[in-house]
Amino acid sequence: MKFSSKNPLNEALRLMKHCPLCKQDYIVEKAKIVQKQNEAHLIHITCDNCENAVLVLLVISQLGVSSIGIITDLVLKDMQKFLLKNVITEDDLLNFHELLENKQSLFIKSLIG
């Protein structure tokens, strides 16, 4: 297979040539670009052999190519769904923490009560 640095899927497969779990070479058609922003590409690759998936963040710039991959249990459809969701803010997290504290206080009061 010939790789082209102009195609981010080919570049990702050149860097992440085989599945980290079963060592089987990836098939180009199994790699899909999930999101693209400037020179950065988020790529989802499913192993044809063991069906495990890897997310690869690939950055192609004038300085070179860098990538980082992580094994995931998310399928491509899940990735696309999560990308459409709103980002959790610090306020969301604090509100959730307060909710848990209030529920815990109510629970403890009902036990003591």
mmCIF file with all atom_site columns, C-alpha atoms in Angstrom:
data_model
loop_
_atom_site.group_PDB
_atom_site.id
_atom_site.type_symbol
_atom_site.label_atom_id
_atom_site.label_alt_id
_atom_site.label_comp_id
_atom_site.label_asym_id
_atom_site.label_entity_id
_atom_site.label_seq_id
_atom_site.pdbx_PDB_ins_code
_atom_site.Cartn_x
_atom_site.Cartn_y
_atom_site.Cartn_z
_atom_site.occupancy
_atom_site.B_iso_or_equiv
_atom_site.pdbx_formal_charge
_atom_site.auth_seq_id
_atom_site.auth_comp_id
_atom_site.auth_asym_id
_atom_site.auth_atom_id
_atom_site.pdbx_PDB_model_num
ATOM 1   C CA . MET A 1 1   ? 0.000   0.000  0.000  1.00 0.00 ? 1   MET A CA 1
ATOM 2   C CA . LYS A 1 2   ? 1.368   3.414  -0.974 1.00 0.00 ? 2   LYS A CA 1
ATOM 3   C CA . PHE A 1 3   ? 0.898   6.220  1.556  1.00 0.00 ? 3   PHE A CA 1
ATOM 4   C CA . SER A 1 4   ? 0.365   9.864  0.758  1.00 0.00 ? 4   SER A CA 1
ATOM 5   C CA . SER A 1 5   ? 0.939   12.582 3.337  1.00 0.00 ? 5   SER A CA 1
ATOM 6   C CA . LYS A 1 6   ? -1.787  14.592 1.579  1.00 0.00 ? 6   LYS A CA 1
ATOM 7   C CA . ASN A 1 7   ? -4.393  12.084 2.739  1.00 0.00 ? 7   ASN A CA 1
ATOM 8   C CA . PRO A 1 8   ? -4.773  12.098 6.560  1.00 0.00 ? 8   PRO A CA 1
ATOM 9   C CA . LEU A 1 9   ? -6.223  8.574  6.585  1.00 0.00 ? 9   LEU A CA 1
ATOM 10  C CA . ASN A 1 10  ? -3.168  7.196  4.840  1.00 0.00 ? 10  ASN A CA 1
ATOM 11  C CA . GLU A 1 11  ? -0.864  9.159  7.138  1.00 0.00 ? 11  GLU A CA 1
ATOM 12  C CA . ALA A 1 12  ? -2.689  7.865  10.226 1.00 0.00 ? 12  ALA A CA 1
ATOM 13  C CA . LEU A 1 13  ? -2.398  4.294  9.008  1.00 0.00 ? 13  LEU A CA 1
ATOM 14  C CA . ARG A 1 14  ? 1.279   4.778  8.241  1.00 0.00 ? 14  ARG A CA 1
ATOM 15  C CA . LEU A 1 15  ? 1.866   5.904  11.841 1.00 0.00 ? 15  LEU A CA 1
ATOM 16  C CA . MET A 1 16  ? -0.609  3.480  13.442 1.00 0.00 ? 16  MET A CA 1
ATOM 17  C CA . LYS A 1 17  ? 0.034   0.595  11.084 1.00 0.00 ? 17  LYS A CA 1
ATOM 18  C CA . HIS A 1 18  ? -1.487  -2.210 13.097 1.00 0.00 ? 18  HIS A CA 1
ATOM 19  C CA . CYS A 1 19  ? -3.902  -2.880 15.929 1.00 0.00 ? 19  CYS A CA 1
ATOM 20  C CA . PRO A 1 20  ? -2.173  -2.557 19.323 1.00 0.00 ? 20  PRO A CA 1
ATOM 21  C CA . LEU A 1 21  ? -4.206  -5.483 20.670 1.00 0.00 ? 21  LEU A CA 1
ATOM 22  C CA . CYS A 1 22  ? -4.007  -8.195 18.012 1.00 0.00 ? 22  CYS A CA 1
ATOM 23  C CA . LYS A 1 23  ? -1.170  -6.758 15.851 1.00 0.00 ? 23  LYS A CA 1
ATOM 24  C CA . GLN A 1 24  ? -3.222  -7.202 12.650 1.00 0.00 ? 24  GLN A CA 1
ATOM 25  C CA . ASP A 1 25  ? -2.586  -4.529 9.982  1.00 0.00 ? 25  ASP A CA 1
ATOM 26  C CA . TYR A 1 26  ? -5.410  -2.021 9.597  1.00 0.00 ? 26  TYR A CA 1
ATOM 27  C CA . ILE A 1 27  ? -7.478  -1.805 6.439  1.00 0.00 ? 27  ILE A CA 1
ATOM 28  C CA . VAL A 1 28  ? -7.631  1.703  4.949  1.00 0.00 ? 28  VAL A CA 1
ATOM 29  C CA . GLU A 1 29  ? -11.397 1.522  4.381  1.00 0.00 ? 29  GLU A CA 1
ATOM 30  C CA . LYS A 1 30  ? -11.981 0.961  8.122  1.00 0.00 ? 30  LYS A CA 1
ATOM 31  C CA . ALA A 1 31  ? -10.429 4.342  9.008  1.00 0.00 ? 31  ALA A CA 1
ATOM 32  C CA . LYS A 1 32  ? -12.834 7.281  9.089  1.00 0.00 ? 32  LYS A CA 1
ATOM 33  C CA . ILE A 1 33  ? -12.250 10.963 9.769  1.00 0.00 ? 33  ILE A CA 1
ATOM 34  C CA . VAL A 1 34  ? -14.565 11.875 12.656 1.00 0.00 ? 34  VAL A CA 1
ATOM 35  C CA . GLN A 1 35  ? -13.637 15.526 12.960 1.00 0.00 ? 35  GLN A CA 1
ATOM 36  C CA . LYS A 1 36  ? -11.258 17.920 11.238 1.00 0.00 ? 36  LYS A CA 1
ATOM 37  C CA . GLN A 1 37  ? -10.014 21.263 12.526 1.00 0.00 ? 37  GLN A CA 1
ATOM 38  C CA . ASN A 1 38  ? -7.221  23.094 10.686 1.00 0.00 ? 38  ASN A CA 1
ATOM 39  C CA . GLU A 1 39  ? -4.296  20.635 10.532 1.00 0.00 ? 39  GLU A CA 1
ATOM 40  C CA . ALA A 1 40  ? -5.752  18.310 13.188 1.00 0.00 ? 40  ALA A CA 1
ATOM 41  C CA . HIS A 1 41  ? -7.775  15.235 12.295 1.00 0.00 ? 41  HIS A CA 1
ATOM 42  C CA . LEU A 1 42  ? -9.592  12.927 14.712 1.00 0.00 ? 42  LEU A CA 1
ATOM 43  C CA . ILE A 1 43  ? -9.653  9.494  13.102 1.00 0.00 ? 43  ILE A CA 1
ATOM 44  C CA . HIS A 1 44  ? -11.537 6.374  14.190 1.00 0.00 ? 44  HIS A CA 1
ATOM 45  C CA . ILE A 1 45  ? -10.083 3.033  13.102 1.00 0.00 ? 45  ILE A CA 1
ATOM 46  C CA . THR A 1 46  ? -11.722 -0.341 13.704 1.00 0.00 ? 46  THR A CA 1
ATOM 47  C CA . CYS A 1 47  ? -9.598  -3.472 13.471 1.00 0.00 ? 47  CYS A CA 1
ATOM 48  C CA . ASP A 1 48  ? -11.026 -5.906 10.950 1.00 0.00 ? 48  ASP A CA 1
ATOM 49  C CA . ASN A 1 49  ? -9.625  -8.851 12.895 1.00 0.00 ? 49  ASN A CA 1
ATOM 50  C CA . CYS A 1 50  ? -10.528 -8.256 16.586 1.00 0.00 ? 50  CYS A CA 1
ATOM 51  C CA . GLU A 1 51  ? -13.053 -5.410 16.032 1.00 0.00 ? 51  GLU A CA 1
ATOM 52  C CA . ASN A 1 52  ? -11.437 -3.184 18.678 1.00 0.00 ? 52  ASN A CA 1
ATOM 53  C CA . ALA A 1 53  ? -11.217 0.508  17.863 1.00 0.00 ? 53  ALA A CA 1
ATOM 54  C CA . VAL A 1 54  ? -8.604  3.224  18.181 1.00 0.00 ? 54  VAL A CA 1
ATOM 55  C CA . LEU A 1 55  ? -9.029  6.985  18.133 1.00 0.00 ? 55  LEU A CA 1
ATOM 56  C CA . VAL A 1 56  ? -6.088  8.764  16.557 1.00 0.00 ? 56  VAL A CA 1
ATOM 57  C CA . LEU A 1 57  ? -5.447  12.485 16.810 1.00 0.00 ? 57  LEU A CA 1
ATOM 58  C CA . LEU A 1 58  ? -3.292  13.301 13.807 1.00 0.00 ? 58  LEU A CA 1
ATOM 59  C CA . VAL A 1 59  ? -1.700  16.710 13.294 1.00 0.00 ? 59  VAL A CA 1
ATOM 60  C CA . ILE A 1 60  ? -0.060  17.452 9.956  1.00 0.00 ? 60  ILE A CA 1
ATOM 61  C CA . SER A 1 61  ? 1.828   20.741 9.832  1.00 0.00 ? 61  SER A CA 1
ATOM 62  C CA . GLN A 1 62  ? 4.865   22.317 8.206  1.00 0.00 ? 62  GLN A CA 1
ATOM 63  C CA . LEU A 1 63  ? 6.902   21.084 11.174 1.00 0.00 ? 63  LEU A CA 1
ATOM 64  C CA . GLY A 1 64  ? 5.965   17.467 10.532 1.00 0.00 ? 64  GLY A CA 1
ATOM 65  C CA . VAL A 1 65  ? 3.397   14.882 11.491 1.00 0.00 ? 65  VAL A CA 1
ATOM 66  C CA . SER A 1 66  ? 2.480   13.866 15.016 1.00 0.00 ? 66  SER A CA 1
ATOM 67  C CA . SER A 1 67  ? -0.131  11.509 16.315 1.00 0.00 ? 67  SER A CA 1
ATOM 68  C CA . ILE A 1 68  ? -1.494  10.034 19.479 1.00 0.00 ? 68  ILE A CA 1
ATOM 69  C CA . GLY A 1 69  ? -3.826  7.078  19.685 1.00 0.00 ? 69  GLY A CA 1
ATOM 70  C CA . ILE A 1 70  ? -6.069  5.662  22.366 1.00 0.00 ? 70  ILE A CA 1
ATOM 71  C CA . ILE A 1 71  ? -7.944  2.370  22.464 1.00 0.00 ? 71  ILE A CA 1
ATOM 72  C CA . THR A 1 72  ? -11.692 2.888  22.791 1.00 0.00 ? 72  THR A CA 1
ATOM 73  C CA . ASP A 1 73  ? -14.900 0.907  22.977 1.00 0.00 ? 73  ASP A CA 1
ATOM 74  C CA . LEU A 1 74  ? -16.764 3.595  21.040 1.00 0.00 ? 74  LEU A CA 1
ATOM 75  C CA . VAL A 1 75  ? -17.941 2.739  17.559 1.00 0.00 ? 75  VAL A CA 1
ATOM 76  C CA . LEU A 1 76  ? -17.928 5.397  14.846 1.00 0.00 ? 76  LEU A CA 1
ATOM 77  C CA . LYS A 1 77  ? -21.645 6.142  15.306 1.00 0.00 ? 77  LYS A CA 1
ATOM 78  C CA . ASP A 1 78  ? -21.084 6.799  19.051 1.00 0.00 ? 78  ASP A CA 1
ATOM 79  C CA . MET A 1 79  ? -18.190 9.152  18.291 1.00 0.00 ? 79  MET A CA 1
ATOM 80  C CA . GLN A 1 80  ? -20.289 11.177 15.892 1.00 0.00 ? 80  GLN A CA 1
ATOM 81  C CA . LYS A 1 81  ? -23.125 11.360 18.436 1.00 0.00 ? 81  LYS A CA 1
ATOM 82  C CA . PHE A 1 82  ? -20.847 12.558 21.262 1.00 0.00 ? 82  PHE A CA 1
ATOM 83  C CA . LEU A 1 83  ? -19.308 15.248 19.087 1.00 0.00 ? 83  LEU A CA 1
ATOM 84  C CA . LEU A 1 84  ? -22.752 16.812 18.662 1.00 0.00 ? 84  LEU A CA 1
ATOM 85  C CA . LYS A 1 85  ? -23.277 17.074 22.438 1.00 0.00 ? 85  LYS A CA 1
ATOM 86  C CA . ASN A 1 86  ? -22.589 20.259 24.363 1.00 0.00 ? 86  ASN A CA 1
ATOM 87  C CA . VAL A 1 87  ? -19.344 20.485 26.301 1.00 0.00 ? 87  VAL A CA 1
ATOM 88  C CA . ILE A 1 88  ? -19.617 20.125 30.096 1.00 0.00 ? 88  ILE A CA 1
ATOM 89  C CA . THR A 1 89  ? -18.676 23.425 31.712 1.00 0.00 ? 89  THR A CA 1
ATOM 90  C CA . GLU A 1 90  ? -17.240 24.119 35.151 1.00 0.00 ? 90  GLU A CA 1
ATOM 91  C CA . ASP A 1 91  ? -20.643 25.491 36.185 1.00 0.00 ? 91  ASP A CA 1
ATOM 92  C CA . ASP A 1 92  ? -22.312 22.237 35.132 1.00 0.00 ? 92  ASP A CA 1
ATOM 93  C CA . LEU A 1 93  ? -19.849 20.300 37.246 1.00 0.00 ? 93  LEU A CA 1
ATOM 94  C CA . LEU A 1 94  ? -20.318 22.560 40.290 1.00 0.00 ? 94  LEU A CA 1
ATOM 95  C CA . ASN A 1 95  ? -24.110 22.374 39.964 1.00 0.00 ? 95  ASN A CA 1
ATOM 96  C CA . PHE A 1 96  ? -23.934 18.583 39.829 1.00 0.00 ? 96  PHE A CA 1
ATOM 97  C CA . HIS A 1 97  ? -21.660 18.516 42.882 1.00 0.00 ? 97  HIS A CA 1
ATOM 98  C CA . GLU A 1 98  ? -24.100 20.730 44.812 1.00 0.00 ? 98  GLU A CA 1
ATOM 99  C CA . LEU A 1 99  ? -26.982 18.494 43.775 1.00 0.00 ? 99  LEU A CA 1
ATOM 100 C CA . LEU A 1 100 ? -25.146 15.430 45.074 1.00 0.00 ? 100 LEU A CA 1
ATOM 101 C CA . GLU A 1 101 ? -24.300 17.156 48.343 1.00 0.00 ? 101 GLU A CA 1
ATOM 102 C CA . ASN A 1 102 ? -27.934 18.225 48.848 1.00 0.00 ? 102 ASN A CA 1
ATOM 103 C CA . LYS A 1 103 ? -29.232 14.731 48.050 1.00 0.00 ? 103 LYS A CA 1
ATOM 104 C CA . GLN A 1 104 ? -26.666 13.212 50.414 1.00 0.00 ? 104 GLN A CA 1
ATOM 105 C CA . SER A 1 105 ? -27.708 15.620 53.186 1.00 0.00 ? 105 SER A CA 1
ATOM 106 C CA . LEU A 1 106 ? -31.379 14.748 52.657 1.00 0.00 ? 106 LEU A CA 1
ATOM 107 C CA . PHE A 1 107 ? -30.526 11.051 52.673 1.00 0.00 ? 107 PHE A CA 1
ATOM 108 C CA . ILE A 1 108 ? -28.491 11.313 55.893 1.00 0.00 ? 108 ILE A CA 1
ATOM 109 C CA . LYS A 1 109 ? -31.257 13.382 57.565 1.00 0.00 ? 109 LYS A CA 1
ATOM 110 C CA . SER A 1 110 ? -33.824 10.736 56.639 1.00 0.00 ? 110 SER A CA 1
ATOM 111 C CA . LEU A 1 111 ? -31.648 8.017  58.201 1.00 0.00 ? 111 LEU A CA 1
ATOM 112 C CA . ILE A 1 112 ? -31.046 9.960  61.409 1.00 0.00 ? 112 ILE A CA 1
ATOM 113 C CA . GLY A 1 113 ? -34.422 11.441 61.508 1.00 0.00 ? 113 GLY A CA 1
#
